[in-house]
Amino acid sequence: MYEILTGPLLWIAFAVFFVGLAARVVMYFMGLDWRLDRVAYKPHMGYGLKGAFRSVYRWLLPFGTYSWRAKPIFTIMFFVFHIGLVIVPLFLEGHAVMIRNGLGIDWPAMPQLLADVLAIAAFLAGLGIAVRRLLLPEVRILTDIKDIMLLVLILTLLGSGIIATYHTANYSFWITLHVLCGVIVLLAAPFTKLSHIALIFCTRIQIGMDFGIKRGGMKSNFDW
Amino acid sequence: MPEGTICNKRPVATREDLDALLADSNGKKYYAEMEQLDVDAEKLWATIQKTMKSRTKTWLDICAHCGLCADSCFLYSVNGRDPKQVPSYKIQSTLGEIVKKKGNVTNEFMRMCMDTAWSKCTCCNRCGSFCPYGIDMGVMFGYLRGLLHSQGFVPWELKIGSGMHRLFRAQMDVTVEEFVDTCEWMVDEALEEWPCLEIPVDKEDADIVYMINAREAKHYPEDIVEAAILFHVAGENWTMPSEGWEMTSLSMFAGDWEACKMQVETVYGAMERLRPKRMVATECGHAYRATVIEGPYWAGRPDGQPPVECLHYVEWVAEALETGKLKIDPAKRIKEPVTLQDSCNYVRNAGLRDCGRIIMKHIAEDFREMSPNKEHNYCCGGGGGFNGIGRYRKQRNVALKMKREQILATGAKFVIAPCHNCWDAIRDLEEEFEIGIRWSFLKPLLIKMLVVPEHLLPQE
Ligand code: SF4
Ligand code: SF4
Ligand code: SF4
């Protein structure tokens, strides 16, 4: 099982992930329509790019926006969760070894202790986000089964990875579960809400251009 | 396919259509007919396929259901944090469902969508700046309104308003002759106090063409005279068009994009005919949004700009005060605490947050900011057509509570509202809650504070 998962299937999953997301990005930008969106993207590209940059940049900063500052606890959970999910898989020693062996590239890795801390923190933040989803009426009303399944998938991915790191008695079970979840995430990303991995940049760029070009960006910068 | 005599999918095309609508009392017959109105599911789906592109599709698709937008919406807050008022929920349960069902929705569902689109969202766009993805429910509700309008599910007053634009190119039945007449007799009356005052109509190549909201022509002509006085004192070379002077767009509130185009093309026609250097717009938020921000797109102008540079009134006033064209008598500045309503339409959605502050610096000694303010200010409570729809009066009155709290928190009893819609809402707020406030446009205040050059005063 583990061999199949880490063999060709994994590379297929990566291909689906990258090609699928790239296709969604291309389709997104091709689907923008200056008349229907009511934003003259092309004639004012300079203002547009400035607005887009500010819109992406401010939102990438923890507490960088009015909205982040209005909800500090959620903001901390959000960033801890996402930083863990982006940084750890990229620079974990265990993953770096696979990349070095598979692609023959000299891939850097982070210290194991740091990876552990980030991963556990991300797991706890994810749990917090799940609890918030169930507790707050304004979030519960929006929640559907897909939201729950996605959270369960990600928490399982993180949890099994953390447990497997400690080489417990059931190592092969946990590591297989971990890789399985990883493969599912990669395969599902282009077709589910996981596509936000790429699309969040698209929508933020669009709204940034919208404010940058049409809704006042030529007179003052929107203070996200 | 049942279509009512006055509630149907056809927009107003003749005076008779309009009169039939006006003859109804409070839309009683109209809304009764609406209950029988058929949904043309095929056309609805075809329209969606043609007009819903990646921006809106992606917004509906990737909403993380995180609820971060909840508290951004004043309607959620003032309605006891009702989860059904969460912006994401409001749009997913209406537009989202129509899309999921490919347009196969019932009459009852469409009426629920109408009630949501016009009584649970003022299109203030505040939520859009609080969503990590930048999902703007105000924009999407505008889109939904268009779909509802095309199927005949639009509040009675807005079908009338939109019809007015179609027939008169104004939100009220004011003809070219009536408008020019109004200007003439209003000036005649003011001549005693302001010798040589004039409202130059249809002057070509002036520095400024001034454009207004039709209710000034119909109900508040003194507003036009006040504008004339201020241009006169500032020494501006200005004019008004006899045709194309109306900048508002109830059709924008109605989602009647065809009427929006007709209206704004009339306005741009006036600009092209008179070739002014710049246009100055009266103190109205949605009129500015319609003519300057959205209008170019309705008219299909690829650069997204109106034919000449356009200024909102606050921009012109700020400029005139800074350059000294208008001078304020320091002794006459406002002494009491005063606050300012930032209109969503030209502050959040058009970047004019600084103008108000510049003006206040010149005219007020104790200016108190609302909190939040500038692009994060809350809607006055009456935007997007909410003020004018009888069916939703109760909900509108609840909506005013946020502004009441904001104003009370400043400690000021005087509110400056350079926007017709906000001005109305704040007036109604006082009527409804009696918190002892006064409110005003800028023009009458400025006139009281001006230093008037000797030669413009009446000769004794
Ligand atoms: S903040 Fe944005 S992503 Fe979150 S629920 Fe609201 S619209 Fe959806
Ligand atoms: S646009 Fe304004 S009123 Fe409408 S949902 Fe968003 S915040 Fe609420
Ligand atoms: S009425 Fe005023 S505050 Fe309300 S949406 Fe319109 S401009 Fe904004």
XYZ file of C-alpha atoms in Angstrom, chain B:
460
model
C -47.834 32.215 -18.741
C -49.524 34.512 -16.200
C -48.270 38.060 -16.248
C -49.941 40.778 -14.212
C -51.280 43.959 -15.743
C -48.870 46.066 -13.700
C -46.559 43.418 -12.226
C -44.874 41.697 -15.141
C -41.559 41.210 -16.867
C -42.008 44.232 -19.143
C -40.370 47.461 -18.067
C -42.391 50.672 -18.184
C -42.576 51.844 -21.797
C -45.365 54.421 -21.906
C -47.021 57.076 -19.804
C -50.023 54.727 -19.480
C -47.836 51.970 -18.005
C -46.480 54.426 -15.500
C -49.881 55.859 -14.596
C -51.277 52.364 -14.067
C -48.484 51.678 -11.582
C -48.951 55.030 -9.865
C -52.704 54.448 -9.575
C -52.065 51.466 -7.315
C -52.049 52.270 -3.615
C -48.826 51.257 -1.867
C -48.335 48.533 -4.431
C -51.204 46.472 -3.043
C -52.447 45.259 -6.389
C -48.886 45.042 -7.705
C -47.687 42.673 -4.995
C -50.908 40.631 -5.247
C -50.238 40.161 -8.958
C -46.647 39.250 -8.169
C -47.826 36.166 -6.299
C -49.121 34.815 -9.600
C -46.165 35.842 -11.722
C -44.523 32.966 -13.590
C -40.791 32.379 -13.420
C -39.284 31.939 -16.860
C -36.688 29.413 -15.733
C -35.207 28.926 -19.170
C -34.575 32.616 -19.717
C -33.257 32.992 -16.184
C -30.703 30.235 -16.685
C -29.749 31.531 -20.112
C -29.126 34.981 -18.628
C -27.005 33.512 -15.869
C -24.923 31.518 -18.313
C -24.374 34.595 -20.396
C -23.599 37.056 -17.621
C -22.136 35.106 -14.712
C -18.417 34.948 -15.393
C -15.482 33.776 -13.351
C -15.539 36.557 -10.804
C -19.020 35.855 -9.460
C -18.808 32.117 -10.104
C -15.592 31.841 -8.132
C -16.978 33.971 -5.336
C -19.942 31.627 -4.945
C -17.672 28.613 -5.292
C -14.825 29.218 -2.910
C -16.551 31.025 -0.032
C -14.908 29.297 2.923
C -18.047 29.598 5.041
C -15.835 31.165 7.683
C -18.344 33.770 8.819
C -15.731 36.503 9.002
C -18.109 38.726 7.077
C -20.878 38.410 9.686
C -19.942 41.333 11.913
C -19.046 43.510 8.962
C -22.707 43.800 8.012
C -24.633 46.368 10.009
C -27.872 44.561 9.231
C -26.534 41.470 10.987
C -25.581 43.534 14.034
C -28.800 45.516 14.386
C -30.962 42.444 13.912
C -29.689 40.767 17.069
C -26.915 38.909 15.242
C -29.473 36.852 13.373
C -27.492 34.143 11.522
C -29.852 34.615 8.573
C -28.355 38.084 8.187
C -24.798 36.828 7.641
C -23.795 38.213 4.224
C -22.530 34.885 2.935
C -25.722 33.145 4.016
C -27.882 35.812 2.386
C -26.246 35.425 -0.996
C -25.739 31.648 -0.913
C -29.387 31.057 0.010
C -30.619 33.249 -2.852
C -28.295 33.658 -5.837
C -26.389 30.516 -4.834
C -29.590 28.424 -4.895
C -30.787 29.860 -8.203
C -27.463 28.882 -9.746
C -27.474 25.424 -8.152
C -30.997 24.796 -9.434
C -30.119 26.169 -12.876
C -32.916 28.701 -12.652
C -35.607 26.188 -11.758
C -37.045 28.065 -8.820
C -40.585 28.838 -7.729
C -42.480 32.085 -7.573
C -42.344 31.919 -3.793
C -38.574 31.506 -3.902
C -38.206 34.511 -6.181
C -40.264 36.639 -3.800
C -38.032 35.529 -0.936
C -35.037 36.557 -3.065
C -36.623 39.935 -3.708
C -37.216 40.506 -0.004
C -33.624 39.506 0.724
C -32.049 41.552 -2.056
C -33.856 44.766 -1.140
C -34.434 44.520 2.601
C -31.403 42.602 3.806
C -28.699 44.333 1.773
C -28.143 47.991 0.939
C -25.263 47.174 -1.431
C -22.967 49.168 0.834
C -20.078 46.778 -0.015
C -18.677 46.826 3.497
C -18.552 43.022 3.744
C -16.324 42.858 0.693
C -13.531 44.558 2.582
C -13.777 42.125 5.500
C -13.664 38.857 3.554
C -10.219 37.286 3.157
C -11.117 36.380 -0.432
C -12.547 39.820 -1.124
C -15.967 38.349 -1.814
C -18.232 41.360 -2.214
C -21.848 40.528 -1.417
C -22.873 44.066 -2.346
C -21.713 43.459 -5.903
C -23.431 40.090 -6.001
C -26.683 41.489 -4.662
C -26.508 44.073 -7.409
C -26.225 41.206 -9.865
C -29.092 39.314 -8.217
C -31.236 42.443 -8.402
C -30.657 42.503 -12.139
C -31.821 38.897 -12.457
C -34.887 39.552 -10.305
C -35.735 42.671 -12.274
C -35.572 40.768 -15.550
C -38.189 38.378 -14.155
C -40.450 41.136 -12.816
C -39.655 40.592 -9.132
C -38.797 44.123 -8.142
C -40.304 46.370 -5.443
C -43.131 48.561 -6.669
C -41.463 51.919 -6.007
C -38.375 50.869 -7.923
C -40.323 49.725 -10.939
C -41.875 53.189 -10.912
C -38.522 54.916 -10.369
C -36.905 52.985 -13.139
C -39.893 53.743 -15.377
C -39.449 57.449 -14.662
C -35.861 57.240 -15.896
C -37.048 55.459 -19.023
C -39.695 58.080 -19.792
C -38.237 61.323 -18.423
C -34.515 60.600 -18.029
C -35.011 61.588 -14.406
C -36.227 59.776 -11.344
C -39.204 62.133 -11.241
C -41.406 63.569 -13.919
C -39.551 66.807 -14.542
C -39.461 67.962 -18.161
C -36.825 70.159 -19.799
C -39.199 73.164 -19.739
C -40.094 72.675 -16.100
C -36.447 72.395 -15.155
C -35.411 75.556 -16.981
C -38.430 77.389 -15.520
C -37.509 76.310 -12.031
C -33.993 77.655 -12.432
C -35.310 80.985 -13.725
C -37.826 81.738 -11.018
C -35.583 80.538 -8.246
C -32.884 82.950 -9.390
C -35.428 85.782 -9.703
C -36.377 85.274 -6.082
C -32.777 85.319 -4.911
C -31.746 88.407 -6.911
C -32.586 90.844 -4.167
C -30.068 89.302 -1.841
C -27.593 88.237 -4.522
C -27.497 90.768 -7.357
C -26.178 89.412 -10.656
C -26.796 85.825 -9.539
C -27.540 83.556 -12.460
C -27.888 79.937 -13.419
C -26.355 79.834 -16.881
C -28.151 77.124 -18.823
C -26.551 75.343 -21.788
C -23.448 77.519 -21.872
C -20.779 75.867 -23.990
C -17.121 75.427 -23.029
C -17.626 76.478 -19.409
C -15.152 75.400 -16.721
C -17.791 73.474 -14.829
C -21.030 71.787 -15.718
C -23.119 71.235 -12.599
C -25.413 68.247 -12.327
C -27.967 67.310 -9.718
C -30.505 64.954 -8.218
C -34.001 65.373 -9.688
C -35.592 65.854 -6.318
C -33.732 69.109 -6.017
C -35.511 70.303 -9.140
C -38.847 68.938 -7.977
C -38.904 69.382 -4.207
C -35.853 71.336 -3.020
C -35.150 74.007 -5.643
C -33.448 76.101 -2.957
C -30.613 73.572 -3.175
C -29.975 74.597 -6.778
C -29.897 78.254 -5.800
C -27.489 77.521 -2.990
C -25.186 75.821 -5.453
C -25.513 78.839 -7.751
C -24.615 81.204 -4.903
C -21.526 79.199 -4.028
C -20.314 79.057 -7.633
C -21.074 82.781 -7.895
C -19.041 83.659 -4.815
C -16.231 81.356 -5.878
C -16.184 83.122 -9.240
C -16.630 79.927 -11.237
C -17.464 79.907 -14.926
C -20.222 77.319 -14.770
C -23.373 76.062 -16.396
C -26.185 73.537 -16.170
C -27.553 71.543 -19.099
C -31.253 71.897 -19.906
C -31.222 68.221 -20.699
C -29.083 65.587 -19.009
C -28.799 67.349 -15.640
C -30.118 64.386 -13.643
C -27.399 62.142 -12.258
C -29.308 59.761 -10.042
C -30.279 56.286 -11.018
C -33.125 54.536 -9.290
C -32.683 52.075 -12.126
C -29.370 51.102 -10.520
C -31.214 50.266 -7.312
C -33.800 48.379 -9.382
C -31.221 46.370 -11.340
C -32.660 47.725 -14.596
C -29.390 47.914 -16.522
C -31.035 48.971 -19.746
C -32.571 52.025 -18.090
C -29.234 52.760 -16.382
C -27.627 52.954 -19.802
C -30.362 55.224 -21.186
C -30.052 57.556 -18.227
C -26.301 57.845 -18.142
C -26.036 58.301 -21.896
C -28.279 61.336 -21.587
C -25.919 62.750 -18.978
C -22.823 62.015 -21.053
C -24.642 63.502 -24.052
C -24.902 66.780 -22.154
C -21.197 66.675 -21.331
C -20.297 66.070 -24.941
C -22.644 68.772 -26.183
C -21.443 71.491 -23.789
C -17.768 70.473 -23.612
C -17.105 71.715 -20.062
C -13.661 71.229 -18.564
C -15.070 69.411 -15.561
C -18.337 68.213 -14.094
C -19.327 68.879 -10.496
C -21.991 66.695 -8.938
C -24.387 67.694 -6.206
C -24.317 66.241 -2.680
C -25.592 62.812 -3.549
C -23.782 59.522 -3.105
C -25.585 57.166 -5.408
C -25.858 59.781 -8.157
C -22.073 60.061 -8.187
C -21.689 56.297 -8.133
C -24.140 55.925 -11.010
C -22.732 58.644 -13.218
C -19.042 58.525 -12.445
C -18.166 55.055 -11.156
C -20.604 52.576 -12.742
C -22.002 54.690 -15.566
C -19.043 54.446 -17.937
C -19.493 50.671 -17.971
C -23.225 50.844 -18.631
C -22.449 53.118 -21.525
C -19.747 50.722 -22.724
C -16.833 53.153 -22.430
C -13.695 50.996 -22.587
C -11.583 53.295 -20.402
C -14.159 53.161 -17.604
C -14.194 56.961 -17.391
C -16.940 59.493 -18.041
C -16.358 61.892 -20.966
C -15.030 64.674 -18.729
C -13.347 64.724 -15.352
C -16.021 64.480 -12.653
C -15.973 65.796 -9.100
C -18.315 65.071 -6.260
C -19.486 68.169 -4.428
C -17.173 67.436 -1.498
C -14.220 67.438 -3.896
C -15.159 70.785 -5.319
C -15.731 72.294 -1.864
C -12.456 70.918 -0.511
C -10.630 72.339 -3.512
C -12.381 75.720 -3.290
C -11.566 76.030 0.406
C -7.944 74.986 -0.016
C -7.331 77.325 -2.950
C -9.141 80.179 -1.237
C -11.895 80.510 -3.839
C -14.276 80.153 -0.945
C -13.276 81.806 2.311
C -14.778 80.985 5.684
C -15.270 83.696 8.294
C -13.403 82.297 11.314
C -15.987 83.788 13.656
C -18.749 81.847 11.952
C -17.218 78.386 12.067
C -19.296 75.662 13.712
C -18.548 75.827 17.423
C -20.602 72.920 18.709
C -19.453 69.300 18.338
C -20.238 68.097 14.842
C -19.849 64.778 13.072
C -19.768 63.700 9.438
C -21.514 60.873 7.604
C -19.165 59.136 5.166
C -21.302 57.937 2.274
C -20.457 54.404 1.151
C -21.002 55.381 -2.426
C -18.287 57.966 -2.717
C -16.068 57.130 0.242
C -15.800 53.326 0.395
C -16.537 52.932 -3.296
C -14.815 55.936 -4.806
C -11.882 56.898 -2.601
C -13.034 60.349 -1.465
C -12.396 59.907 2.260
C -10.033 62.867 2.607
C -12.313 65.561 1.179
C -14.679 65.485 4.139
C -11.778 65.906 6.554
C -10.362 68.864 4.625
C -13.765 70.559 4.694
C -14.253 69.924 8.392
C -10.852 71.400 9.136
C -12.048 74.655 7.540
C -15.563 74.868 8.922
C -15.699 73.077 12.272
C -13.982 73.745 15.566
C -14.972 70.508 17.257
C -15.155 67.823 14.598
C -15.857 64.354 15.976
C -15.141 61.295 13.859
C -17.609 58.440 13.893
C -16.221 55.027 14.653
C -15.636 53.197 12.410
C -15.221 55.834 9.732
C -13.888 56.523 6.242
C -13.954 53.429 4.014
C -15.028 51.316 6.961
C -18.007 53.434 7.912
C -21.389 51.784 8.227
C -24.209 52.524 5.816
C -26.621 55.137 7.131
C -29.265 52.435 7.043
C -31.184 53.570 4.016
C -28.967 52.821 1.035
C -29.581 50.867 -2.125
C -33.206 51.966 -2.377
C -34.091 50.844 1.171
C -35.252 54.356 2.142
C -37.892 54.473 -0.526
C -39.601 51.090 -0.346
C -42.810 51.042 1.697
C -42.903 47.258 1.899
C -39.664 47.283 3.938
C -40.236 50.362 6.082
C -40.137 48.350 9.325
C -36.867 46.671 8.434
C -35.419 50.013 7.321
C -36.263 51.574 10.661
C -34.422 48.786 12.471
C -31.485 49.350 10.119
C -31.170 52.954 11.311
C -30.074 51.781 14.751
C -26.433 51.377 13.820
C -26.137 54.989 12.719
C -28.014 56.089 15.838
C -25.410 54.354 18.017
C -22.524 55.741 15.980
C -23.829 59.292 16.192
C -24.628 59.069 19.901
C -21.126 57.782 20.594
C -19.590 60.923 19.093
C -21.474 63.130 21.543
C -22.295 65.490 18.682
C -25.852 66.698 18.136
C -25.172 67.935 14.663
C -24.523 65.686 11.653
C -23.288 66.802 8.266
C -24.518 64.457 5.538
C -23.406 65.435 2.037
C -25.568 62.723 0.463
C -29.300 62.810 -0.229
C -29.870 59.226 0.814
C -27.910 59.529 4.033
C -29.565 62.871 4.760
C -32.992 61.232 4.427
C -32.016 58.305 6.586
C -30.665 60.564 9.316
C -33.817 62.692 9.190
C -35.937 59.555 9.546
C -33.653 58.371 12.312
C -34.442 61.480 14.334
C -38.140 61.094 13.622
C -38.085 57.466 14.690
C -35.806 57.596 17.732
C -35.844 61.280 18.788
C -32.248 61.489 19.941
C -32.241 65.258 19.547
C -29.950 65.681 16.574
C -29.937 68.100 13.641
C -28.554 67.355 10.219
C -27.550 69.315 7.160
C -26.100 69.346 3.692
C -22.940 71.377 3.184
C -24.356 74.109 0.942
C -26.597 75.961 3.435
C -23.881 75.752 6.079
C -21.204 77.138 3.815
C -23.365 80.042 2.706
C -23.855 81.095 6.316
C -20.114 81.045 6.964
C -18.800 82.650 3.785
C -16.768 85.776 3.517
C -18.566 87.475 0.620
C -16.534 89.912 -1.520
C -17.854 93.478 -1.305
C -18.814 93.757 -4.989
C -21.165 90.792 -4.783
C -23.253 92.301 -1.984
C -26.446 94.277 -2.692
C -25.801 98.042 -3.098
C -27.727 100.017 -0.481
